[in-house]
Short mmCIF file of C-alpha atoms and ligand atoms in Angstrom, two decimals:
data_model
loop_
_atom_site.label_atom_id
_atom_site.label_comp_id
_atom_site.label_asym_id
_atom_site.label_seq_id
_atom_site.Cartn_x
_atom_site.Cartn_y
_atom_site.Cartn_z
CA MET A 25 81.38 -121.64 -15.29
CA ILE A 26 79.02 -118.92 -16.41
CA ASN A 27 76.13 -117.35 -14.04
CA GLU A 28 76.88 -120.07 -11.22
CA ASN A 29 74.54 -118.67 -8.90
CA LYS A 30 71.54 -118.98 -11.02
CA LYS A 31 72.34 -122.30 -13.26
CA LYS A 32 69.76 -124.83 -12.82
CA SER A 33 70.09 -128.13 -13.38
CA THR A 34 68.36 -128.76 -16.64
CA SER A 35 69.71 -130.89 -19.75
CA ASN A 36 67.45 -128.43 -21.74
CA GLY A 37 70.45 -125.84 -22.45
CA GLN A 38 70.30 -122.56 -21.73
CA LEU A 39 69.56 -119.07 -23.58
CA TYR A 40 71.18 -115.86 -22.65
CA VAL A 41 69.40 -112.59 -23.47
CA VAL A 42 72.39 -110.68 -23.56
CA ALA A 43 72.24 -106.84 -23.69
CA THR A 44 74.86 -104.90 -25.73
CA PRO A 45 75.81 -101.30 -25.86
CA ILE A 46 74.05 -98.40 -27.73
CA GLY A 47 76.96 -96.75 -28.79
CA ASN A 48 79.87 -96.44 -26.32
CA LEU A 49 81.44 -99.96 -26.00
CA ASN A 50 82.70 -99.42 -22.36
CA ASP A 51 79.09 -100.15 -21.69
CA ILE A 52 79.38 -103.59 -21.98
CA SER A 53 78.95 -105.45 -18.82
CA LEU A 54 81.46 -107.94 -17.52
CA ARG A 55 78.93 -110.69 -16.98
CA ALA A 56 78.04 -109.88 -20.67
CA LEU A 57 81.49 -110.45 -21.89
CA GLU A 58 81.72 -114.03 -19.74
CA VAL A 59 78.83 -115.12 -21.37
CA LEU A 60 79.60 -114.59 -25.01
CA GLN A 61 82.91 -115.84 -24.31
CA GLN A 62 81.60 -119.45 -22.97
CA VAL A 63 78.51 -119.98 -24.78
CA ALA A 64 78.93 -122.33 -27.66
CA LEU A 65 77.19 -120.05 -30.03
CA ILE A 66 75.62 -116.75 -30.62
CA ALA A 67 72.79 -115.60 -32.34
CA ALA A 68 73.01 -112.00 -34.02
CA GLU A 69 70.64 -110.18 -35.51
CA ASP A 70 73.60 -108.66 -38.06
CA PRO A 71 76.76 -110.93 -37.54
CA ARG A 72 79.01 -108.54 -39.43
CA HIS A 73 78.05 -105.90 -37.06
CA SER A 74 78.66 -107.82 -33.88
CA GLN A 75 81.85 -109.37 -35.11
CA LYS A 76 83.28 -105.85 -34.41
CA LEU A 77 82.14 -105.55 -30.95
CA LEU A 78 83.61 -109.37 -30.23
CA ALA A 79 86.79 -108.59 -32.13
CA HIS A 80 87.19 -105.44 -29.91
CA PHE A 81 86.89 -108.01 -26.80
CA ASN A 82 88.88 -111.08 -28.28
CA ILE A 83 85.87 -113.15 -28.40
CA ASN A 84 85.82 -116.01 -31.06
CA THR A 85 82.55 -117.71 -30.24
CA PRO A 86 80.80 -118.65 -33.54
CA LEU A 87 78.04 -116.59 -34.78
CA THR A 88 74.47 -117.04 -36.56
CA ALA A 89 72.46 -114.83 -37.92
CA LEU A 90 68.74 -114.34 -36.37
CA HIS A 91 66.90 -111.28 -37.85
CA GLU A 92 63.21 -110.19 -38.65
CA HIS A 93 63.73 -112.04 -42.18
CA ASN A 94 64.58 -115.30 -40.83
CA GLU A 95 63.52 -115.15 -37.23
CA ILE A 96 60.75 -118.26 -37.14
CA LYS A 97 63.13 -120.65 -39.04
CA ARG A 98 66.37 -119.63 -37.54
CA SER A 99 64.67 -119.77 -33.94
CA HIS A 100 63.84 -123.28 -34.51
CA ASP A 101 67.37 -124.37 -35.62
CA ILE A 102 68.51 -122.77 -32.43
CA LEU A 103 65.75 -124.31 -30.11
CA SER A 104 66.91 -127.44 -31.39
CA GLN A 105 70.50 -126.96 -30.38
CA LEU A 106 68.88 -125.63 -27.10
CA LEU A 107 67.17 -128.69 -26.65
CA GLN A 108 70.50 -130.78 -27.19
CA GLY A 109 71.80 -129.30 -24.29
CA LYS A 110 73.70 -126.26 -25.84
CA GLU A 111 74.46 -122.94 -24.22
CA ILE A 112 73.38 -120.18 -26.64
CA ALA A 113 73.50 -116.25 -26.45
CA LEU A 114 71.04 -113.99 -28.30
CA ILE A 115 72.16 -110.78 -28.94
CA THR A 116 71.10 -107.64 -31.59
CA ASP A 117 72.90 -105.14 -33.14
CA ALA A 118 72.59 -102.57 -30.11
CA GLY A 119 71.19 -102.42 -26.46
CA THR A 120 68.60 -105.15 -25.33
CA PRO A 121 67.20 -107.72 -27.59
CA LEU A 122 63.53 -107.97 -27.92
CA ILE A 123 63.27 -104.29 -27.45
CA SER A 124 62.26 -103.01 -31.25
CA ASP A 125 64.21 -105.85 -31.84
CA PRO A 126 64.21 -109.58 -32.97
CA GLY A 127 63.97 -112.15 -30.23
CA PHE A 128 60.68 -112.43 -29.18
CA TYR A 129 59.59 -115.33 -30.92
CA LEU A 130 62.90 -117.69 -29.94
CA VAL A 131 62.24 -116.60 -26.08
CA ARG A 132 58.71 -117.43 -25.77
CA GLU A 133 59.46 -120.93 -27.63
CA ALA A 134 62.23 -121.62 -26.04
CA ARG A 135 60.30 -121.06 -22.40
CA ALA A 136 57.44 -123.15 -23.83
CA GLU A 137 59.86 -125.91 -24.25
CA GLY A 138 61.35 -125.83 -20.83
CA VAL A 139 64.44 -123.67 -21.78
CA THR A 140 66.29 -122.05 -19.08
CA VAL A 141 66.36 -118.20 -20.47
CA THR A 142 68.56 -115.94 -18.53
CA PRO A 143 68.73 -112.11 -18.93
CA ILE A 144 71.88 -110.32 -18.76
CA PRO A 145 70.63 -106.82 -18.29
CA GLY A 146 72.79 -103.70 -19.72
CA PRO A 147 71.84 -100.66 -21.80
CA THR A 148 68.47 -100.03 -23.58
CA ALA A 149 67.97 -96.73 -25.12
CA LEU A 150 64.68 -95.70 -23.86
CA ILE A 151 65.41 -96.16 -19.96
CA THR A 152 68.53 -94.35 -20.37
CA ALA A 153 66.99 -91.61 -22.49
CA LEU A 154 64.01 -91.49 -19.85
CA SER A 155 66.54 -91.43 -16.85
CA VAL A 156 67.95 -88.19 -18.24
CA SER A 157 64.64 -86.48 -19.66
CA GLY A 158 63.49 -84.50 -16.59
CA LEU A 159 60.25 -85.77 -17.47
CA PRO A 160 57.91 -87.92 -14.75
CA VAL A 161 59.44 -91.75 -14.75
CA ASP A 162 56.80 -93.07 -11.94
CA ARG A 163 54.83 -93.89 -15.15
CA PHE A 164 55.63 -94.44 -18.64
CA VAL A 165 54.61 -95.98 -21.61
CA PHE A 166 57.21 -97.36 -24.27
CA GLU A 167 55.47 -96.96 -27.85
CA GLY A 168 58.25 -98.07 -29.97
CA PHE A 169 58.47 -96.74 -33.66
CA PRO A 170 55.76 -94.86 -34.58
CA PRO A 171 53.90 -95.85 -37.91
CA ALA A 172 56.00 -94.79 -40.93
CA LYS A 173 53.25 -93.40 -43.05
CA PRO A 174 51.85 -90.03 -42.42
CA ILE A 175 47.93 -90.71 -42.18
CA LYS A 176 48.84 -93.82 -40.49
CA ARG A 177 50.70 -91.71 -37.90
CA GLN A 178 48.57 -88.99 -37.30
CA HIS A 179 45.77 -91.15 -36.49
CA TYR A 180 48.11 -93.25 -34.23
CA LEU A 181 48.82 -90.25 -32.54
CA GLN A 182 45.34 -89.21 -32.20
CA THR A 183 44.97 -91.98 -30.35
CA LEU A 184 47.60 -91.10 -27.69
CA ARG A 185 46.39 -87.63 -27.18
CA GLU A 186 45.10 -88.11 -23.92
CA GLU A 187 47.88 -90.01 -22.57
CA MET A 188 48.83 -89.37 -18.97
CA ARG A 189 51.76 -91.19 -18.87
CA THR A 190 55.06 -89.90 -20.22
CA LEU A 191 55.72 -91.48 -23.71
CA ILE A 192 58.81 -92.74 -25.22
CA PHE A 193 58.99 -93.36 -28.95
CA TYR A 194 61.77 -94.53 -30.98
CA GLU A 195 62.25 -92.51 -34.43
CA SER A 196 64.72 -92.68 -37.31
CA PRO A 197 66.48 -89.75 -38.78
CA HIS A 198 64.07 -89.54 -41.65
CA ARG A 199 61.10 -89.13 -39.52
CA ILE A 200 62.15 -87.04 -37.00
CA MET A 201 61.07 -83.82 -38.34
CA HIS A 202 57.64 -85.27 -39.15
CA LEU A 203 56.96 -86.91 -36.02
CA LEU A 204 57.80 -83.30 -34.47
CA THR A 205 55.54 -81.89 -36.84
CA ASP A 206 52.76 -84.08 -36.18
CA LEU A 207 53.27 -84.11 -32.28
CA ALA A 208 52.97 -80.20 -32.44
CA ALA A 209 49.76 -80.54 -34.67
CA ILE A 210 48.27 -83.34 -32.97
CA PHE A 211 49.42 -83.17 -28.79
CA GLY A 212 49.27 -79.03 -28.83
CA ALA A 213 52.53 -76.82 -29.89
CA ASP A 214 53.11 -76.29 -26.11
CA ARG A 215 53.59 -80.31 -25.26
CA TYR A 216 56.88 -80.63 -23.71
CA VAL A 217 58.97 -83.08 -25.63
CA VAL A 218 62.58 -84.06 -25.16
CA ILE A 219 64.91 -85.64 -27.70
CA ALA A 220 67.62 -87.62 -26.71
CA ARG A 221 70.08 -88.43 -29.66
CA GLU A 222 73.29 -90.55 -30.19
CA LEU A 223 73.24 -91.68 -26.39
CA THR A 224 76.41 -92.51 -25.16
CA LYS A 225 78.21 -91.27 -28.75
CA LEU A 226 80.36 -88.16 -29.31
CA TYR A 227 77.34 -86.44 -30.60
CA GLU A 228 75.22 -87.19 -27.78
CA THR A 229 72.53 -84.36 -27.61
CA ILE A 230 69.76 -84.54 -25.29
CA HIS A 231 67.21 -81.37 -25.56
CA GLY A 232 63.86 -80.54 -24.51
CA ASP A 233 61.24 -77.79 -25.36
CA GLN A 234 57.76 -77.14 -25.95
CA VAL A 235 57.40 -79.47 -29.30
CA GLN A 236 56.86 -76.06 -31.72
CA GLN A 237 60.16 -74.48 -30.35
CA LEU A 238 61.90 -77.83 -30.46
CA ARG A 239 60.68 -78.55 -33.95
CA GLN A 240 62.37 -74.79 -34.77
CA TRP A 241 65.48 -75.64 -32.93
CA LEU A 242 65.95 -78.90 -35.04
CA ALA A 243 64.90 -77.53 -38.35
CA ALA A 244 67.80 -74.94 -37.85
CA GLN A 245 70.55 -77.51 -37.14
CA PRO A 246 70.45 -80.13 -39.96
CA GLN A 247 73.21 -81.86 -38.66
CA GLN A 248 71.15 -82.44 -35.30
CA GLN A 249 68.67 -84.39 -37.36
CA GLN A 250 71.32 -87.26 -38.08
CA GLY A 251 71.60 -90.21 -35.82
CA GLU A 252 69.48 -92.10 -33.46
CA PHE A 253 66.95 -90.78 -31.98
CA VAL A 254 64.42 -91.18 -28.80
CA VAL A 255 61.68 -88.88 -28.42
CA ILE A 256 59.98 -88.50 -24.98
CA VAL A 257 56.94 -86.64 -24.64
CA GLN A 258 55.25 -85.38 -21.33
CA GLY A 259 51.93 -86.96 -20.66
CA ALA A 260 48.48 -84.98 -20.98
CA LYS A 261 47.78 -82.69 -18.41
CA HIS A 262 45.08 -83.91 -16.00
CA ILE A 263 41.63 -83.35 -16.94
CA MET A 264 40.98 -80.18 -14.29
CA ASP A 265 43.67 -78.46 -16.22
CA LYS A 266 41.84 -78.75 -19.44
CA THR A 267 38.17 -77.97 -18.28
CA GLU A 268 36.96 -80.30 -20.51
CA LEU A 269 34.03 -80.61 -18.32
CA ASP A 270 31.51 -77.44 -18.61
CA GLU A 271 30.45 -75.88 -15.18
CA GLN A 272 27.33 -77.32 -15.45
CA ALA A 273 28.54 -80.92 -15.49
CA ILE A 274 31.00 -80.13 -12.50
CA ALA A 275 28.21 -78.45 -10.70
CA THR A 276 26.12 -81.51 -10.74
CA LEU A 277 28.72 -84.07 -10.13
CA LYS A 278 29.97 -81.99 -6.90
CA ILE A 279 26.15 -81.96 -5.50
CA LEU A 280 26.19 -85.83 -6.01
CA LEU A 281 29.55 -86.31 -4.62
CA ALA A 282 28.35 -84.54 -1.58
CA GLU A 283 25.48 -87.04 -1.16
CA LEU A 284 26.57 -90.53 -2.90
CA PRO A 285 29.56 -92.85 -2.93
CA LEU A 286 31.99 -91.98 -5.86
CA LYS A 287 30.60 -94.55 -8.42
CA GLN A 288 27.24 -94.00 -7.93
CA ALA A 289 27.90 -90.30 -8.08
CA VAL A 290 29.46 -90.43 -11.27
CA LYS A 291 27.06 -92.61 -12.81
CA LEU A 292 24.28 -90.44 -12.16
CA ALA A 293 26.18 -87.34 -13.41
CA ALA A 294 26.60 -89.21 -16.64
CA ALA A 295 23.28 -89.94 -17.05
CA ILE A 296 22.11 -86.10 -16.24
CA THR A 297 24.67 -84.38 -18.04
CA GLY A 298 25.70 -86.56 -21.16
CA GLU A 299 29.43 -86.45 -20.04
CA LYS A 300 31.63 -89.37 -20.43
CA ARG A 301 31.66 -91.44 -17.18
CA ASN A 302 35.42 -91.70 -17.55
CA VAL A 303 36.15 -88.00 -17.83
CA LEU A 304 33.63 -87.38 -14.81
CA TYR A 305 35.04 -90.54 -12.59
CA ASP A 306 38.91 -88.89 -13.52
CA TYR A 307 37.43 -85.43 -12.00
CA ALA A 308 35.79 -86.73 -9.30
CA LEU A 309 38.84 -88.76 -7.90
CA GLN A 310 41.01 -85.61 -8.28
CA ASP A 311 38.41 -83.63 -6.13
CA VAL A 312 38.13 -86.20 -3.49
CA ASN A 313 41.85 -86.57 -3.50
CA LYS A 314 42.18 -82.73 -3.24
CA SER A 315 39.67 -82.71 -0.33
CA ILE A 316 41.61 -85.23 1.58
N1 SAM B 421 67.34 -102.76 -28.92
C1 SAM B 421 67.67 -101.25 -28.69
C2 SAM B 421 67.44 -100.98 -27.45
O1 SAM B 421 67.36 -101.82 -26.26
O2 SAM B 421 67.17 -99.77 -27.29
C3 SAM B 421 66.63 -100.52 -29.37
C4 SAM B 421 66.88 -101.12 -31.26
S1 SAM B 421 65.66 -100.11 -32.36
C5 SAM B 421 66.23 -101.03 -33.63
C6 SAM B 421 66.99 -99.15 -32.57
C7 SAM B 421 66.47 -97.77 -32.44
O3 SAM B 421 66.82 -97.03 -31.01
C8 SAM B 421 67.17 -96.34 -33.02
O4 SAM B 421 66.20 -96.10 -34.19
C9 SAM B 421 66.87 -95.34 -31.95
O5 SAM B 421 65.49 -94.96 -32.13
C10 SAM B 421 66.90 -96.21 -30.56
N2 SAM B 421 68.53 -96.09 -29.99
C11 SAM B 421 69.43 -97.11 -30.07
N3 SAM B 421 70.58 -96.54 -29.95
C12 SAM B 421 70.45 -95.07 -29.47
C13 SAM B 421 71.40 -94.39 -28.86
N4 SAM B 421 72.51 -94.57 -28.81
N5 SAM B 421 70.94 -92.86 -29.03
C14 SAM B 421 69.22 -92.65 -29.36
N6 SAM B 421 68.74 -93.69 -29.82
C15 SAM B 421 68.83 -94.65 -29.80
#
């Protein structure tokens, strides 16, 4: 029986959200195979694509398509089958469903209807890339695909320029050079970036450098511009490294910090100097931490 430990007594069927490999078929889990073998139906982003994976493991479970163009209607069909007590698995072309992939609507509605939704964990490109990037992993943000249109992408990157956590993007081979060009222009040529290409596949490449150099390295090798990419960007350095505050503002803040609680000192410093309260606050926090 599937997932015996977790199976709850419910007449509302069960939806399994099953991660599949992002390249190397050996990355499928034993639990994923067991579930895919035993469910009544598999909802797949592209049944023809998934058929190859299933055939490789001799799995003959019927498939139905659930992709971005039929997601809502097909989710309702699947939901009604779940509510009749069926066990159904959701998979996508690669990696973990819902992560830049279809499935959100189905999972949300299934949970709302009281269907048990069980994750079968496995590969996802962003975590695979992050784990080998050498960039901080304690705090990170996943941004999915940046906008495709140049102006929209540039505005969007502007909003992320000051983000201090490690940033993770997905990008297509057609736009990888454009993204690196915009990153160099907006985040600065010296921002450190790692590209993780064709992970778990034959031509897997993980390469990091300052974004301007990385861009040149990639431009010189058209064959490296093919395939699938995760782009990992170092977070913005702390405000203190950037000397964004002028000396007078820092001096004012320090005098106030010596006499007042942090919040009050920041509030007054903002009123006196006209600097942004959050910038002063970040500086004050670092200053206090340094002196502990
Ligand atoms: N659901 C998937 C996951 O869990 O990572 C992501 C699906 S999204 C439609 C496809 C994008 O993920 C690709 O364009 C690429 O940015 C990234 N990706 C997927 N497989 C990859 C791989 N083997 N190497 C590098 N990036 C990959």
